[in-house]
PDB file of C-alpha atoms in Angstrom:
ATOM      1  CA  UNK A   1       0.000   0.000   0.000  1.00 67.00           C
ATOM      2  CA  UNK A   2       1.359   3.255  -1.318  1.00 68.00           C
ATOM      3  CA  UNK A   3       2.430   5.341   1.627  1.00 76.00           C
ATOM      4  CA  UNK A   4       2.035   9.039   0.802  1.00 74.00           C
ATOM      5  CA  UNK A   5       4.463  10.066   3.821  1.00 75.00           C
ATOM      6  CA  UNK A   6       7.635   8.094   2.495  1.00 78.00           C
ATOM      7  CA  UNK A   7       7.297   8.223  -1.599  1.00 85.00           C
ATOM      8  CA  UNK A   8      10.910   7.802  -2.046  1.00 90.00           C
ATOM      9  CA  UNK A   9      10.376   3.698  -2.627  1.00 92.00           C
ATOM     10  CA  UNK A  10       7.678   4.377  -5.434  1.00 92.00           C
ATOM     11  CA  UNK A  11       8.709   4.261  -8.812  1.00 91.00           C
ATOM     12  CA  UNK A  12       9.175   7.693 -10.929  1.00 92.00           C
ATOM     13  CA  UNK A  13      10.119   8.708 -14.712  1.00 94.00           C
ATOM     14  CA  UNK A  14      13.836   8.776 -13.865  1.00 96.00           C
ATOM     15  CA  UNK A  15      16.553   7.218 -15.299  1.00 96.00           C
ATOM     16  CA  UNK A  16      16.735   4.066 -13.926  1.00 96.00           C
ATOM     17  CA  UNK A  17      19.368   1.734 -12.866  1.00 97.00           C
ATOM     18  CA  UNK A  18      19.645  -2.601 -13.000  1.00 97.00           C
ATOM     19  CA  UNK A  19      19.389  -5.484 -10.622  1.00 97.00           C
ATOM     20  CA  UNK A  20      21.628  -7.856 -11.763  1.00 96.00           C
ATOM     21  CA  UNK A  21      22.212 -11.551 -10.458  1.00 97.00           C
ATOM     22  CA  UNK A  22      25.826 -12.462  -9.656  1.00 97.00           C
ATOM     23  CA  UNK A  23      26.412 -16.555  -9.628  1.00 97.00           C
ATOM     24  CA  UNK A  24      29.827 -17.862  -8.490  1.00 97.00           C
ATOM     25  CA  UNK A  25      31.197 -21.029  -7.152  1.00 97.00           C
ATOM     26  CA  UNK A  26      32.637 -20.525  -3.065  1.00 97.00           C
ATOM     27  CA  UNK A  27      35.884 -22.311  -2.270  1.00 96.00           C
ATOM     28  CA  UNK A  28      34.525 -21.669   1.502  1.00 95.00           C
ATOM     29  CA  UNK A  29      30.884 -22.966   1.088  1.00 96.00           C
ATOM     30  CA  UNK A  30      31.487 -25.573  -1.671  1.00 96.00           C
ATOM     31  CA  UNK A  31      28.247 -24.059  -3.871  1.00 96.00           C
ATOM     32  CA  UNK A  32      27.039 -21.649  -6.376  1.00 97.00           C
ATOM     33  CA  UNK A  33      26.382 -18.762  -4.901  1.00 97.00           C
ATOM     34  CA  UNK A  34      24.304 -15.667  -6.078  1.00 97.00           C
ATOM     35  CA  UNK A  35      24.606 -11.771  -5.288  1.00 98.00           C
ATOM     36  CA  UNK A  36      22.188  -9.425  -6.230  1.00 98.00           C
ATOM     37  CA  UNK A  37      23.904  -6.552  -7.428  1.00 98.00           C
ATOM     38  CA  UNK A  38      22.533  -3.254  -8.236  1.00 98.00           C
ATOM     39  CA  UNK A  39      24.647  -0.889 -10.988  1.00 98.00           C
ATOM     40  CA  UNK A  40      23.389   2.726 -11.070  1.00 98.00           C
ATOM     41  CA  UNK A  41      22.140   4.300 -14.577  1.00 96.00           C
ATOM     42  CA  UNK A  42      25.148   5.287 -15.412  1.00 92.00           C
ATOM     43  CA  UNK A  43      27.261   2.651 -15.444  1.00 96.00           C
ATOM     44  CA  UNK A  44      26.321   1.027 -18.850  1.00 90.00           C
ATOM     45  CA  UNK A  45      26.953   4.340 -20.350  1.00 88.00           C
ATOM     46  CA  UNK A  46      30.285   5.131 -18.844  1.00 88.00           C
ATOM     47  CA  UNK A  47      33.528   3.602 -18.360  1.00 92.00           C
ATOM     48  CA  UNK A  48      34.038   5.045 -14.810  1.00 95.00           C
ATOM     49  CA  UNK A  49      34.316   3.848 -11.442  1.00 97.00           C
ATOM     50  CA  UNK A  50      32.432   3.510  -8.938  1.00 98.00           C
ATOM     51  CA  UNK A  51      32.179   3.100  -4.796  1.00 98.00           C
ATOM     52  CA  UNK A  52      30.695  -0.207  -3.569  1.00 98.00           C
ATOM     53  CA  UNK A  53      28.157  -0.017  -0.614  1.00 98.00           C
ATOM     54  CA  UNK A  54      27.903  -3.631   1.053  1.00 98.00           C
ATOM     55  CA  UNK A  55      24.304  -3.960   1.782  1.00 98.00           C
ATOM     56  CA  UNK A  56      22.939  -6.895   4.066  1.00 98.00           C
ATOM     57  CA  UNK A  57      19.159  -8.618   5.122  1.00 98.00           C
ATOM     58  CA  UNK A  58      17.616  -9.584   7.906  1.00 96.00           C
ATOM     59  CA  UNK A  59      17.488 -12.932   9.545  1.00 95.00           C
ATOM     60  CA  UNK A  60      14.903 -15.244   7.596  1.00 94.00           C
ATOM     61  CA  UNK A  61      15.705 -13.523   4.742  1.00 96.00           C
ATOM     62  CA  UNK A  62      18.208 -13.476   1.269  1.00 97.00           C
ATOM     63  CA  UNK A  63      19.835 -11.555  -1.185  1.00 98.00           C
ATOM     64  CA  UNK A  64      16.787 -10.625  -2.998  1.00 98.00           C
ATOM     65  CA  UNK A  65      15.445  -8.935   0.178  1.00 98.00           C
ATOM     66  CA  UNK A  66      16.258  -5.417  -0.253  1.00 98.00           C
ATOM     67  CA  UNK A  67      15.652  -4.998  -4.030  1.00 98.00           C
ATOM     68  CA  UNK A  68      12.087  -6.558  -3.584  1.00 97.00           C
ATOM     69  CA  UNK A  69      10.848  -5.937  -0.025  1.00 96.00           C
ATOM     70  CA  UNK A  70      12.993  -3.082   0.278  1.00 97.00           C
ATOM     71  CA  UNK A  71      12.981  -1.613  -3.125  1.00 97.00           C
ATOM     72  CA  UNK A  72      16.070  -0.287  -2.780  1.00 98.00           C
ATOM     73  CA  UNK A  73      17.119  -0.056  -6.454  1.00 98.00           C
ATOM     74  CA  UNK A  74      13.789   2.002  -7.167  1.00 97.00           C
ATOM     75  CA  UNK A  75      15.195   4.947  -3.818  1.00 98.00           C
ATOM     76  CA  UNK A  76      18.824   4.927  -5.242  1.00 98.00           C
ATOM     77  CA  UNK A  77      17.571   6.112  -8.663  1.00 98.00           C
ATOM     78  CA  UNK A  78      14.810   8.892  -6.924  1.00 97.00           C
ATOM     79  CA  UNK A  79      17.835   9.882  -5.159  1.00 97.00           C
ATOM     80  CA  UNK A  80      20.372  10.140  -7.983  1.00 98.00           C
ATOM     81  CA  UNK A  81      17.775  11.618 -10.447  1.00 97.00           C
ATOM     82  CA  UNK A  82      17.237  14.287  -7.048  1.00 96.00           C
ATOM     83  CA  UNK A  83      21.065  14.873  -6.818  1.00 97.00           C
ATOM     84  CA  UNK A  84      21.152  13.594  -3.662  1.00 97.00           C
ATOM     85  CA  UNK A  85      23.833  11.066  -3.329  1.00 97.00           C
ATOM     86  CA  UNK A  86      26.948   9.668  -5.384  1.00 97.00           C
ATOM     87  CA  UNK A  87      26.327   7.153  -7.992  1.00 98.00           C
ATOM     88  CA  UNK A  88      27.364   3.779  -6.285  1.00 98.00           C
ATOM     89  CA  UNK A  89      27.015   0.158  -6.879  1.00 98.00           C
ATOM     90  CA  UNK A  90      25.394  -2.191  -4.047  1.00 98.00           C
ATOM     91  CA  UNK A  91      26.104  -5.517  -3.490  1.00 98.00           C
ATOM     92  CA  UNK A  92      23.316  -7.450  -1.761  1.00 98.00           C
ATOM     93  CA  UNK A  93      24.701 -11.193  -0.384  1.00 98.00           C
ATOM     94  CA  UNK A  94      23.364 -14.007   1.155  1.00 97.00           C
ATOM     95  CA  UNK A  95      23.949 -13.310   5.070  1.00 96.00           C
ATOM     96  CA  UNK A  96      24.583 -17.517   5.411  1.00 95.00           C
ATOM     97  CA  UNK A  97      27.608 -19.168   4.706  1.00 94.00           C
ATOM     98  CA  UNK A  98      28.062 -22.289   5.874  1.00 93.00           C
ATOM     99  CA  UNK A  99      31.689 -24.387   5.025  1.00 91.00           C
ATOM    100  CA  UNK A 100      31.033 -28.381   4.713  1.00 91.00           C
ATOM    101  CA  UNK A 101      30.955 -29.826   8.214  1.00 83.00           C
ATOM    102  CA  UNK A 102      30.622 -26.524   9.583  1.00 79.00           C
ATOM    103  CA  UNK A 103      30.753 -26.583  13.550  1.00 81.00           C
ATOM    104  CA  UNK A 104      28.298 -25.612  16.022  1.00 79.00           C
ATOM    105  CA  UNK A 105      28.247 -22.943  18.590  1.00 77.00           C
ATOM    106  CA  UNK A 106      27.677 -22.698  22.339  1.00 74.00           C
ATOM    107  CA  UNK A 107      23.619 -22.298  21.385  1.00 72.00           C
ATOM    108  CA  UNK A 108      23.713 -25.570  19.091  1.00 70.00           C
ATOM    109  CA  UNK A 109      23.514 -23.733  16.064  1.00 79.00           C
ATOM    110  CA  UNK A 110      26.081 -23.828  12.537  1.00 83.00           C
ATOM    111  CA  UNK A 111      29.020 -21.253  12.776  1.00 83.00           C
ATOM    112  CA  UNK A 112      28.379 -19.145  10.170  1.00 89.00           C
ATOM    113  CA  UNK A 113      31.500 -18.311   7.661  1.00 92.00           C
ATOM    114  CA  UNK A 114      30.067 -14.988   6.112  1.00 95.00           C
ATOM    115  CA  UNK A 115      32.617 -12.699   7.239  1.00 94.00           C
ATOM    116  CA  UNK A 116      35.146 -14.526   5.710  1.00 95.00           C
ATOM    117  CA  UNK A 117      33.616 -15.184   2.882  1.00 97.00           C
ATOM    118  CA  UNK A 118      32.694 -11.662   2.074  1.00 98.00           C
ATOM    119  CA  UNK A 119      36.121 -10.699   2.537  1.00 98.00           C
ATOM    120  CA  UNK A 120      37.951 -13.188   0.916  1.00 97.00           C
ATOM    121  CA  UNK A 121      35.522 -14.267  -2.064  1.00 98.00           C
ATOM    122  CA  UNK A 122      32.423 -11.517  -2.313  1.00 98.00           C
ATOM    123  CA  UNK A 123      34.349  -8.465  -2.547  1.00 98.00           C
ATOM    124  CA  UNK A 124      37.288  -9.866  -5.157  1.00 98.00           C
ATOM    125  CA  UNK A 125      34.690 -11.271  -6.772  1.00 98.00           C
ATOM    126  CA  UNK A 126      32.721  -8.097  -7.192  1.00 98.00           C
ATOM    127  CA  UNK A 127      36.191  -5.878  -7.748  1.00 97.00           C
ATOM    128  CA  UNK A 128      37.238  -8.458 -10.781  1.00 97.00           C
ATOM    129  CA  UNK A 129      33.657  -7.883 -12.490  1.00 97.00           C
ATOM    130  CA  UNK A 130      32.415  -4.852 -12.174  1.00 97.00           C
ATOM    131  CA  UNK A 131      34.021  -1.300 -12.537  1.00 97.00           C
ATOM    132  CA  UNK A 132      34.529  -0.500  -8.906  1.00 97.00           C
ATOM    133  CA  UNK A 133      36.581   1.856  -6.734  1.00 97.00           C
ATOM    134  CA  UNK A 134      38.960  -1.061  -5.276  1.00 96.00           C
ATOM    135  CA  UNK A 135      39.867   0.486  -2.213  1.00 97.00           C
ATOM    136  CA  UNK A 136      38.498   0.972   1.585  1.00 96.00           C
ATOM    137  CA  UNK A 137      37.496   4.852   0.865  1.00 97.00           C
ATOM    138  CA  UNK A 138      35.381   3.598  -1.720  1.00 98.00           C
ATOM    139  CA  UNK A 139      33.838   0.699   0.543  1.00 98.00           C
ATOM    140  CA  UNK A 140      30.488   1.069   2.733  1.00 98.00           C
ATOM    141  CA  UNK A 141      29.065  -1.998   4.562  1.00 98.00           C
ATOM    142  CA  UNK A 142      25.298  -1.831   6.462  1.00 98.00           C
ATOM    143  CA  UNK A 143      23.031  -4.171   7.053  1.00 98.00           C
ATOM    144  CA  UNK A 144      19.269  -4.310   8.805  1.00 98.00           C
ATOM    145  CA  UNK A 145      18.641  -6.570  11.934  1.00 96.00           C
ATOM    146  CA  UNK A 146      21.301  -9.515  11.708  1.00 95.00           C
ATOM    147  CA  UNK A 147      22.824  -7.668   8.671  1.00 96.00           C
ATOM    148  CA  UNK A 148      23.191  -4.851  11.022  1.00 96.00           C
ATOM    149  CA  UNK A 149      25.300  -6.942  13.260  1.00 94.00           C
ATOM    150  CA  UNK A 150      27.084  -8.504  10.749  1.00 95.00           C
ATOM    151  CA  UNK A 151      28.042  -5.340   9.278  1.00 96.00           C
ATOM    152  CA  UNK A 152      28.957  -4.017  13.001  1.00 95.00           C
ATOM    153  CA  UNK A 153      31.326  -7.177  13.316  1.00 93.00           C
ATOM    154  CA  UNK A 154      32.614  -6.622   9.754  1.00 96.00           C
ATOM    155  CA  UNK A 155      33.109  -3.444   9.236  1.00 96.00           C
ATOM    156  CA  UNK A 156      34.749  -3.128  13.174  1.00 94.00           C
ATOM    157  CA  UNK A 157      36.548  -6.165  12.202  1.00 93.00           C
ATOM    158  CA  UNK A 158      38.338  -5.042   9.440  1.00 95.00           C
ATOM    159  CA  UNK A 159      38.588  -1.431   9.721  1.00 96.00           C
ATOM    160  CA  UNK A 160      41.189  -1.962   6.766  1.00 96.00           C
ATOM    161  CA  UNK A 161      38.591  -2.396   4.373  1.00 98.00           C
ATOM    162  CA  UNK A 162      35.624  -0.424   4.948  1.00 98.00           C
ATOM    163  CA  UNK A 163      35.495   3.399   5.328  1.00 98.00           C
ATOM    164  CA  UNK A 164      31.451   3.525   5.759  1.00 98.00           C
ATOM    165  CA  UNK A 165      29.566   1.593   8.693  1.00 98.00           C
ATOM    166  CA  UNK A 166      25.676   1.586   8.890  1.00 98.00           C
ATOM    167  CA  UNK A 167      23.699  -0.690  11.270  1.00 97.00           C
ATOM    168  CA  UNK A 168      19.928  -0.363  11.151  1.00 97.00           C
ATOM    169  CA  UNK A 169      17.557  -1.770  13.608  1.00 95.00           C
ATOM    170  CA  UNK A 170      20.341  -4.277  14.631  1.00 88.00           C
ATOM    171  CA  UNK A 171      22.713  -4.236  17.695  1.00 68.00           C
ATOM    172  CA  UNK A 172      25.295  -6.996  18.463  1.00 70.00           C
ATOM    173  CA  UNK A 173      25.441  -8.083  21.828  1.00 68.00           C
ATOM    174  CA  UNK A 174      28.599  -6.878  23.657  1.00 69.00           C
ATOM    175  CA  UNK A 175      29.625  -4.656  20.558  1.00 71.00           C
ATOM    176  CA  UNK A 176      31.410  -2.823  22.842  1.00 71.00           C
ATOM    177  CA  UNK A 177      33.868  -5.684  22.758  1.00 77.00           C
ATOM    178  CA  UNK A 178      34.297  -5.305  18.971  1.00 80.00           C
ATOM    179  CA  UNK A 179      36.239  -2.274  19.654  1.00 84.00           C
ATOM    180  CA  UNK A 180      39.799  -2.678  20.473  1.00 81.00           C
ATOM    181  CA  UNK A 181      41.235   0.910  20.002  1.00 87.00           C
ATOM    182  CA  UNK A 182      38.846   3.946  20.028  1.00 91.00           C
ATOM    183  CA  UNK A 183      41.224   5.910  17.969  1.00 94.00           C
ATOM    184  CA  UNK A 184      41.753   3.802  15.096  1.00 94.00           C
ATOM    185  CA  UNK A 185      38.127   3.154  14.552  1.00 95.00           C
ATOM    186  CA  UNK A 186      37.568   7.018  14.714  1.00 96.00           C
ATOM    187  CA  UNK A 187      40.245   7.394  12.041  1.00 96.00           C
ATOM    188  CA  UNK A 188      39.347   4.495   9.551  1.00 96.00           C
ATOM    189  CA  UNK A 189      35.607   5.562   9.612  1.00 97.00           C
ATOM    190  CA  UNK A 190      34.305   8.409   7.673  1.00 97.00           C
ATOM    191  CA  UNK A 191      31.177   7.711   9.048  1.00 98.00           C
ATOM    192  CA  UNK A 192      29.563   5.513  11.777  1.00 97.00           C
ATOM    193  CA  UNK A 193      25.973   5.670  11.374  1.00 98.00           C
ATOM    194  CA  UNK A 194      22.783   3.780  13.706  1.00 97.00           C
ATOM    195  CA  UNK A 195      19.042   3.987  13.104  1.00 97.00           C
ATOM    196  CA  UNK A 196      16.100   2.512  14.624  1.00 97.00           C
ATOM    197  CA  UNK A 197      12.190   3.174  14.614  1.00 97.00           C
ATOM    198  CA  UNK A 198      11.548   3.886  18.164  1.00 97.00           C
ATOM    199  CA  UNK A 199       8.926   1.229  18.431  1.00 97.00           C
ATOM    200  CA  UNK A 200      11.237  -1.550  16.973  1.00 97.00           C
ATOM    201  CA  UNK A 201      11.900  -4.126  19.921  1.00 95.00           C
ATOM    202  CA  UNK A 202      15.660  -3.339  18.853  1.00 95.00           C
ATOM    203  CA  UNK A 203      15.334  -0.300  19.999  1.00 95.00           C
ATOM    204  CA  UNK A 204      16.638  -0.897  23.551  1.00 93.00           C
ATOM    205  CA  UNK A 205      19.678  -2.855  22.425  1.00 91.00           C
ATOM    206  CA  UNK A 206      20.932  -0.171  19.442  1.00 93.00           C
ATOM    207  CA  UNK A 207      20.251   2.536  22.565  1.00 93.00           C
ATOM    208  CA  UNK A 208      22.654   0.277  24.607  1.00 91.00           C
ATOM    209  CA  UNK A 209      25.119   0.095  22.022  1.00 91.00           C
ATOM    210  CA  UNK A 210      25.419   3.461  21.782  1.00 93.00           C
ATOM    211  CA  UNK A 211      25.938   3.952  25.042  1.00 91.00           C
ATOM    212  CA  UNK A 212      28.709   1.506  24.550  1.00 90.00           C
ATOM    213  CA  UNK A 213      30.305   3.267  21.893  1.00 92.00           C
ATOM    214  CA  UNK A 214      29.936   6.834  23.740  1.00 92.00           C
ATOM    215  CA  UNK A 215      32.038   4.740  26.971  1.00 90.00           C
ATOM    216  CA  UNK A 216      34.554   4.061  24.427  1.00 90.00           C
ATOM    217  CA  UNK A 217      34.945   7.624  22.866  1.00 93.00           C
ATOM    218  CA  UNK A 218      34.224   6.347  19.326  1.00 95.00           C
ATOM    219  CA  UNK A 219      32.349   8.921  17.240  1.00 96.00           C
ATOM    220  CA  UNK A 220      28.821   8.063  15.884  1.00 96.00           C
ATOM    221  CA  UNK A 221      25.655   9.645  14.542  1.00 97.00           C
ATOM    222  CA  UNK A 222      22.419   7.966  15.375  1.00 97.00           C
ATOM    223  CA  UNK A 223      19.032   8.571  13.895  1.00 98.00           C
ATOM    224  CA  UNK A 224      15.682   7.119  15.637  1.00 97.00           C
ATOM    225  CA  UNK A 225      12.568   8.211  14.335  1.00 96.00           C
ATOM    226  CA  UNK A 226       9.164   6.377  14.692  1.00 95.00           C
ATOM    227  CA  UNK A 227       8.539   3.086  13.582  1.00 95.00           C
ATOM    228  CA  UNK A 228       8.731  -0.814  14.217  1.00 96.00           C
ATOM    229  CA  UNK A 229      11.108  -3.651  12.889  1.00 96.00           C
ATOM    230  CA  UNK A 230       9.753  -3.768   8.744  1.00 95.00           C
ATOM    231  CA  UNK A 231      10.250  -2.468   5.608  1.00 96.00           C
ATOM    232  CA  UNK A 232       9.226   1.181   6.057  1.00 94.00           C
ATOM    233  CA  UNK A 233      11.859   1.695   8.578  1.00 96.00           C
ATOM    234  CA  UNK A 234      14.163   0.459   6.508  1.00 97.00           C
ATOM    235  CA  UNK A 235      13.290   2.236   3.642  1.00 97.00           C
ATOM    236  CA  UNK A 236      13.757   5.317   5.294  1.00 96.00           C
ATOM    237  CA  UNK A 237      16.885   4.114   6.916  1.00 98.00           C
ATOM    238  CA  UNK A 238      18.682   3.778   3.525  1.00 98.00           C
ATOM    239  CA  UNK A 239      16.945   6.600   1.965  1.00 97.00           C
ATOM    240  CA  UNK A 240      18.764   8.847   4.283  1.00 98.00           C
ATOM    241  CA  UNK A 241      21.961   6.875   4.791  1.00 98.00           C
ATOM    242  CA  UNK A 242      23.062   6.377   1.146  1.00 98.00           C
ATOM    243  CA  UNK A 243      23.124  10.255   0.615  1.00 98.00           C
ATOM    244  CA  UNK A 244      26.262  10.442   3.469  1.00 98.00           C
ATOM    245  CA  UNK A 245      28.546   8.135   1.480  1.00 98.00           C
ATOM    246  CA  UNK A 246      31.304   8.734  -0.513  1.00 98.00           C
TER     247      UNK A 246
END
């Protein structure tokens, strides 16, 4: 249902960029793989460049998620055709990787190898196919709910590759852990940005990690606003962060 307060996900007579579907074979998984991948209008056009934003779903959920719940191809072209963010392409993955004989954690449940394999095989694959900035200024990761601590334990995690960190509606437990040295993460990100609807039941736990991150001096922006854990919030969420990368 059309939702006259938030018409940025709504389709308008813009030029419009693709969804694309990525398939590769993972030494880590032992399958074929697919990313979704969305290239802005003008890279077909062009032979430029571009920054890569990282951009990950929610628990239940796949790489399809945020090009068809989330529309998210349809707001990056309202917002490029409104001048209001960089032309960028995102790569959408599959938030479960799981290596043959893959162990189990204290709760029972598979380790999950997506970190490394979004390091190691996602973004070489994406830098050896597509026309892409290949270096950490040029990188953003985010993510919503358990993409938004997956891109918290990512992007914290390897602070040599990513210059852009967005978490909506999703706080790790004990992030404050992920922090080893307040001053490197403050220099390695350009920007270190948390949102939540303020009727989400994540709303607590992304107000407690920021109260971790303020103990540990690392600089932040937040944005809460209201809303609940689903689409709309999420929609906003991106609407608003894509425009402060790059």
């Amino acid at each position: 249902i059309p939702d006259p307060e938030l018409p940025i996900y709504l389709p308008q007579a813009v030029p419009r960029g693709e969804i694309r579907t990525r398939s590769y074979f993972s030494e880590i998984t032992q399958t074929w793989r697919e990313a979704t991948i969305y290239t802005p209008p003008q890279y077909s056009s062009s032979d430029r460049s571009f920054p890569v934003l990282y951009l990950q779903h929610g628990a239940g959920e796949n790489q399809t998620s945020w090009s068809n719940q989330g529309r998210v191809g349809v707001i990056m072209d309202n917002l490029l055709a409104d001048k209001k963010c960089k032309s960028m392409i995102i790569v959408m993955e599959n938030g479960y990787a799981y290596a043959p004989g893959a162990k189990t954690d204290e709760d029972g449940r598979m380790v999950n190898s997506f970190e490394t394999l979004l390091i190691k095989e996602t973004i070489p694959m994406v830098e050896a196919h597509y026309r892409v900035k290949a270096d950490r200024k040029h990188r953003a990761i985010a993510g919503l709910s358990m993409g938004g601590g997956q891109a918290l334990r990512i992007g914290l995690g390897n602070l040599d590759t990513f210059s852009y960190l967005g978490c909506f509606s999703g706080a790790a437990r004990d992030a404050g852990s992920l922090i080893k040295d307040s001053k490197s993460v403050n220099k390695a990100l350009e920007l270190f940005w948390i949102a939540c609807g303020t009727e989400d039941f994540v709303y607590e736990r992304s107000q407690t990690l920021v109260e971790e991150l303020e103990t540990a001096n690392v600089h932040h922006e937040t944005y809460w606003h209201p809303g609940t854990h689903e689409w709309q919030s999420w929609r906003l969420q991106i609407s608003l962060f894509a425009p402060q990368l790059f």
